[in-house]
PDB file of C-alpha atoms in Angstrom:
ATOM      1  CA  MET A 320      30.495 147.799 -86.594  1.00 75.00           C
ATOM      2  CA  LEU A 321      27.464 149.913 -85.588  1.00 73.00           C
ATOM      3  CA  ILE A 322      24.933 146.967 -87.090  1.00 82.00           C
ATOM      4  CA  ALA A 323      27.490 144.879 -84.884  1.00 76.00           C
ATOM      5  CA  LEU A 324      27.284 146.649 -81.797  1.00 75.00           C
ATOM      6  CA  LEU A 325      23.263 146.935 -82.467  1.00 74.00           C
ATOM      7  CA  GLY A 326      22.670 143.365 -83.345  1.00 76.00           C
ATOM      8  CA  PHE A 327      25.193 142.417 -79.960  1.00 73.00           C
ATOM      9  CA  TYR A 328      23.430 144.524 -78.131  1.00 72.00           C
ATOM     10  CA  THR A 329      19.757 143.212 -78.830  1.00 75.00           C
ATOM     11  CA  LEU A 330      20.976 140.486 -78.856  1.00 73.00           C
ATOM     12  CA  VAL A 331      22.132 140.856 -75.470  1.00 70.00           C
ATOM     13  CA  THR A 332      18.545 141.831 -74.032  1.00 72.00           C
ATOM     14  CA  GLY A 333      16.947 139.060 -75.423  1.00 70.00           C
ATOM     15  CA  ARG A 334      18.922 137.407 -73.693  1.00 69.00           C
ATOM     16  CA  ILE A 335      18.696 139.466 -70.421  1.00 72.00           C
ATOM     17  CA  ALA A 336      14.764 139.585 -70.651  1.00 68.00           C
ATOM     18  CA  ASP A 337      14.447 136.671 -71.370  1.00 72.00           C
ATOM     19  CA  GLY A 338      16.856 135.492 -67.561  1.00 72.00           C
ATOM     20  CA  PRO A 339      14.146 137.389 -66.094  1.00 74.00           C
ATOM     21  CA  ALA A 340      10.544 134.992 -67.404  1.00 75.00           C
ATOM     22  CA  LYS A 341      13.324 131.923 -66.651  1.00 79.00           C
ATOM     23  CA  LEU A 342      13.611 133.291 -63.300  1.00 80.00           C
ATOM     24  CA  LEU A 343      10.494 133.674 -62.374  1.00 80.00           C
ATOM     25  CA  ASP A 344       9.488 129.876 -63.714  1.00 85.00           C
ATOM     26  CA  GLY A 345      12.525 128.840 -61.519  1.00 87.00           C
ATOM     27  CA  ALA A 346      11.653 130.144 -58.835  1.00 87.00           C
ATOM     28  CA  GLY A 347       7.616 128.642 -58.867  1.00 88.00           C
ATOM     29  CA  GLN A 348       9.414 125.301 -59.383  1.00 90.00           C
ATOM     30  CA  ALA A 349      11.033 126.105 -56.099  1.00 89.00           C
ATOM     31  CA  SER A 350       7.998 126.897 -54.273  1.00 90.00           C
ATOM     32  CA  ALA A 351       6.168 123.864 -55.621  1.00 91.00           C
ATOM     33  CA  GLY A 352       8.882 121.543 -54.152  1.00 90.00           C
ATOM     34  CA  ALA A 353       8.705 123.463 -51.409  1.00 92.00           C
ATOM     35  CA  GLU A 354       5.008 122.610 -50.819  1.00 92.00           C
ATOM     36  CA  GLN A 355       5.751 119.124 -51.682  1.00 93.00           C
ATOM     37  CA  LEU A 356       8.892 119.395 -48.687  1.00 92.00           C
ATOM     38  CA  ASN A 357       6.381 120.374 -46.098  1.00 92.00           C
ATOM     39  CA  ASP A 358       3.711 118.318 -47.303  1.00 93.00           C
ATOM     40  CA  GLY A 359       5.985 115.270 -46.834  1.00 93.00           C
ATOM     41  CA  ALA A 360       7.410 116.857 -43.431  1.00 93.00           C
ATOM     42  CA  GLY A 361       4.006 116.600 -42.539  1.00 92.00           C
ATOM     43  CA  GLN A 362       3.166 113.214 -43.205  1.00 94.00           C
ATOM     44  CA  LEU A 363       6.715 112.353 -42.403  1.00 93.00           C
ATOM     45  CA  ALA A 364       5.797 114.269 -38.708  1.00 92.00           C
ATOM     46  CA  ALA A 365       2.934 112.007 -38.723  1.00 92.00           C
ATOM     47  CA  GLY A 366       4.377 108.840 -39.230  1.00 93.00           C
ATOM     48  CA  ALA A 367       6.916 109.520 -36.138  1.00 93.00           C
ATOM     49  CA  GLY A 368       3.768 110.036 -34.444  1.00 91.00           C
ATOM     50  CA  MET A 369       2.086 106.926 -35.012  1.00 94.00           C
ATOM     51  CA  ALA A 370       5.782 105.115 -34.808  1.00 93.00           C
ATOM     52  CA  ASP A 371       5.440 106.242 -31.038  1.00 91.00           C
ATOM     53  CA  THR A 372       2.837 105.242 -30.778  1.00 92.00           C
ATOM     54  CA  GLY A 373       3.359 101.469 -31.517  1.00 92.00           C
ATOM     55  CA  ALA A 374       6.414 101.272 -29.617  1.00 93.00           C
ATOM     56  CA  GLY A 375       4.804 102.364 -26.626  1.00 91.00           C
ATOM     57  CA  LYS A 376       1.674  99.443 -27.357  1.00 93.00           C
ATOM     58  CA  LEU A 377       5.345  97.260 -27.702  1.00 93.00           C
ATOM     59  CA  SER A 378       6.854  97.793 -24.648  1.00 93.00           C
ATOM     60  CA  SER A 379       3.299  97.507 -22.870  1.00 92.00           C
ATOM     61  CA  GLY A 380       2.942  93.937 -24.552  1.00 93.00           C
ATOM     62  CA  ALA A 381       6.294  92.897 -23.754  1.00 93.00           C
ATOM     63  CA  GLU A 382       6.052  94.017 -19.926  1.00 92.00           C
ATOM     64  CA  LYS A 383       2.687  91.614 -20.151  1.00 91.00           C
ATOM     65  CA  VAL A 384       4.591  88.981 -21.589  1.00 90.00           C
ATOM     66  CA  TYR A 385       7.169  89.372 -18.975  1.00 91.00           C
ATOM     67  CA  LEU A 386       4.743  89.072 -16.016  1.00 90.00           C
ATOM     68  CA  VAL A 387       3.667  85.904 -17.428  1.00 89.00           C
ATOM     69  CA  SER A 388       6.981  84.673 -17.909  1.00 88.00           C
ATOM     70  CA  GLU A 389       7.368  84.758 -14.686  1.00 89.00           C
ATOM     71  CA  LYS A 390       4.394  83.784 -13.434  1.00 89.00           C
ATOM     72  CA  LEU A 391       5.298  80.877 -15.534  1.00 89.00           C
ATOM     73  CA  ALA A 392       8.905  79.890 -14.700  1.00 90.00           C
ATOM     74  CA  PRO A 393       8.104  78.326 -10.801  1.00 91.00           C
ATOM     75  CA  GLY A 394       5.646  75.993 -13.017  1.00 90.00           C
ATOM     76  CA  ALA A 395       8.485  75.135 -15.224  1.00 90.00           C
ATOM     77  CA  ASP A 396      10.568  74.415 -12.717  1.00 90.00           C
ATOM     78  CA  ARG A 397       7.811  72.341 -10.195  1.00 92.00           C
ATOM     79  CA  LEU A 398       7.499  70.781 -13.843  1.00 92.00           C
ATOM     80  CA  GLU A 399      10.986  69.749 -14.883  1.00 92.00           C
ATOM     81  CA  ALA A 400      11.022  68.475 -11.521  1.00 93.00           C
ATOM     82  CA  GLY A 401       8.440  66.503 -11.615  1.00 93.00           C
ATOM     83  CA  ALA A 402       9.270  64.987 -15.140  1.00 93.00           C
ATOM     84  CA  ASP A 403      12.813  63.937 -13.529  1.00 93.00           C
ATOM     85  CA  GLN A 404      11.268  62.100 -10.791  1.00 94.00           C
ATOM     86  CA  LEU A 405       8.971  60.508 -13.366  1.00 93.00           C
ATOM     87  CA  ALA A 406      11.926  58.951 -14.839  1.00 93.00           C
ATOM     88  CA  ALA A 407      13.608  57.782 -12.150  1.00 93.00           C
ATOM     89  CA  GLY A 408      10.400  56.185 -11.577  1.00 94.00           C
ATOM     90  CA  ALA A 409      10.158  53.827 -14.741  1.00 93.00           C
ATOM     91  CA  VAL A 410      14.134  53.142 -14.219  1.00 93.00           C
ATOM     92  CA  LYS A 411      12.993  52.480 -10.673  1.00 93.00           C
ATOM     93  CA  ILE A 412       9.627  50.719 -12.765  1.00 93.00           C
ATOM     94  CA  GLU A 413      11.685  48.141 -15.214  1.00 92.00           C
ATOM     95  CA  THR A 414      14.522  47.658 -12.252  1.00 91.00           C
ATOM     96  CA  ASP A 415      11.534  46.067 -10.236  1.00 91.00           C
ATOM     97  CA  VAL A 416      10.235  43.937 -13.116  1.00 89.00           C
ATOM     98  CA  ASN A 417      13.887  42.832 -14.624  1.00 87.00           C
ATOM     99  CA  ASN A 418      14.802  41.482 -11.687  1.00 89.00           C
ATOM    100  CA  LYS A 419      11.674  40.396  -9.025  1.00 88.00           C
ATOM    101  CA  LEU A 420       8.763  40.645 -11.045  1.00 89.00           C
ATOM    102  CA  ALA A 421      10.504  38.601 -14.889  1.00 87.00           C
ATOM    103  CA  PRO A 422      11.942  35.939 -12.192  1.00 88.00           C
ATOM    104  CA  GLY A 423       8.764  35.302 -10.204  1.00 88.00           C
ATOM    105  CA  VAL A 424       6.727  35.018 -13.553  1.00 88.00           C
ATOM    106  CA  TYR A 425       9.326  31.692 -14.323  1.00 87.00           C
ATOM    107  CA  LYS A 426       9.183  30.674 -12.228  1.00 88.00           C
ATOM    108  CA  VAL A 427       5.473  30.057 -12.023  1.00 89.00           C
ATOM    109  CA  ASP A 428       5.081  29.620 -15.622  1.00 87.00           C
ATOM    110  CA  ASP A 429       7.696  26.554 -14.945  1.00 87.00           C
ATOM    111  CA  GLY A 430       5.469  24.942 -12.347  1.00 87.00           C
ATOM    112  CA  ALA A 431       2.549  25.656 -14.565  1.00 87.00           C
ATOM    113  CA  ARG A 432       4.601  22.773 -17.376  1.00 86.00           C
ATOM    114  CA  LYS A 433       4.810  20.800 -14.070  1.00 85.00           C
ATOM    115  CA  LEU A 434       1.324  21.211 -12.995  1.00 85.00           C
ATOM    116  CA  ASP A 435       0.184  20.645 -16.625  1.00 80.00           C
ATOM    117  CA  ALA A 436       2.957  17.875 -17.023  1.00 80.00           C
ATOM    118  CA  GLY A 437       2.105  16.221 -14.336  1.00 77.00           C
ATOM    119  CA  GLN A 438       4.438  16.495 -12.460  1.00 64.00           C
ATOM    120  CA  PRO A 439       4.651  17.937  -8.972  1.00 54.00           C
ATOM    121  CA  SER A 440       3.861  16.324  -5.867  1.00 56.00           C
ATOM    122  CA  CYS A 441       1.328  19.074  -2.937  1.00 58.00           C
ATOM    123  CA  ARG A 442       1.631  18.161   0.556  1.00 56.00           C
ATOM    124  CA  PRO A 443       0.495  20.792   3.233  1.00 56.00           C
ATOM    125  CA  ALA A 444       1.901  23.705   3.675  1.00 56.00           C
ATOM    126  CA  PRO A 445       2.970  24.842   7.515  1.00 60.00           C
ATOM    127  CA  ALA A 446       0.647  26.801   8.882  1.00 61.00           C
ATOM    128  CA  GLY A 447       1.172  30.392   8.352  1.00 59.00           C
ATOM    129  CA  SER A 448       2.967  29.894   4.487  1.00 56.00           C
ATOM    130  CA  ILE A 449       2.437  32.562   2.214  1.00 59.00           C
ATOM    131  CA  ARG A 450       2.087  29.804  -0.349  1.00 53.00           C
ATOM    132  CA  GLY A 451      -1.909  28.892   0.614  1.00 52.00           C
ATOM    133  CA  ARG A 452      -2.723  25.456   1.771  1.00 52.00           C
ATOM    134  CA  HIS A 453      -0.070  23.332  -0.446  1.00 53.00           C
ATOM    135  CA  ASN A 454       3.099  22.664  -0.255  1.00 54.00           C
ATOM    136  CA  CYS A 455       3.512  22.415  -3.638  1.00 55.00           C
ATOM    137  CA  THR A 456       7.099  20.197  -4.697  1.00 53.00           C
ATOM    138  CA  GLN A 457       8.517  17.862  -6.671  1.00 49.00           C
ATOM    139  CA  GLU A 458       8.968  14.577  -6.166  1.00 48.00           C
ATOM    140  CA  GLN A 459      12.452  12.987  -6.447  1.00 45.00           C
ATOM    141  CA  GLY A 460      12.734   9.908  -8.762  1.00 45.00           C
ATOM    142  CA  ALA A 461       9.384  10.352 -10.296  1.00 43.00           C
TER     143      ALA A 461
END
């Protein structure tokens, strides 16, 4: 039994002696990890400072864009109003061409065809007439 007790004592003493060495090794690893955490925290603080600076620049840029858009808005409104007037004018021109100019062109074309065929007879136009010097009409029965 004494041998067993001596063996147990040696085993326990060896483990107890081995424990402080492991504890010292673990403490070194913990210290190295704490140092890494400290370095990471410093890098994080530097990154946060850069992000804050960038956010300030972004805010300043956004304010400049807003001020420019405020200056552009009245011009854009006038441009839209002018485009509306232009569209209305184009519709009026199209209507006038279809209702006034085109019929006149057809009449001129008909007159030109009759002239070419030698059908009309011309006599002097009344004074003040807008037709010019002659009043051309088609003779009946010609």
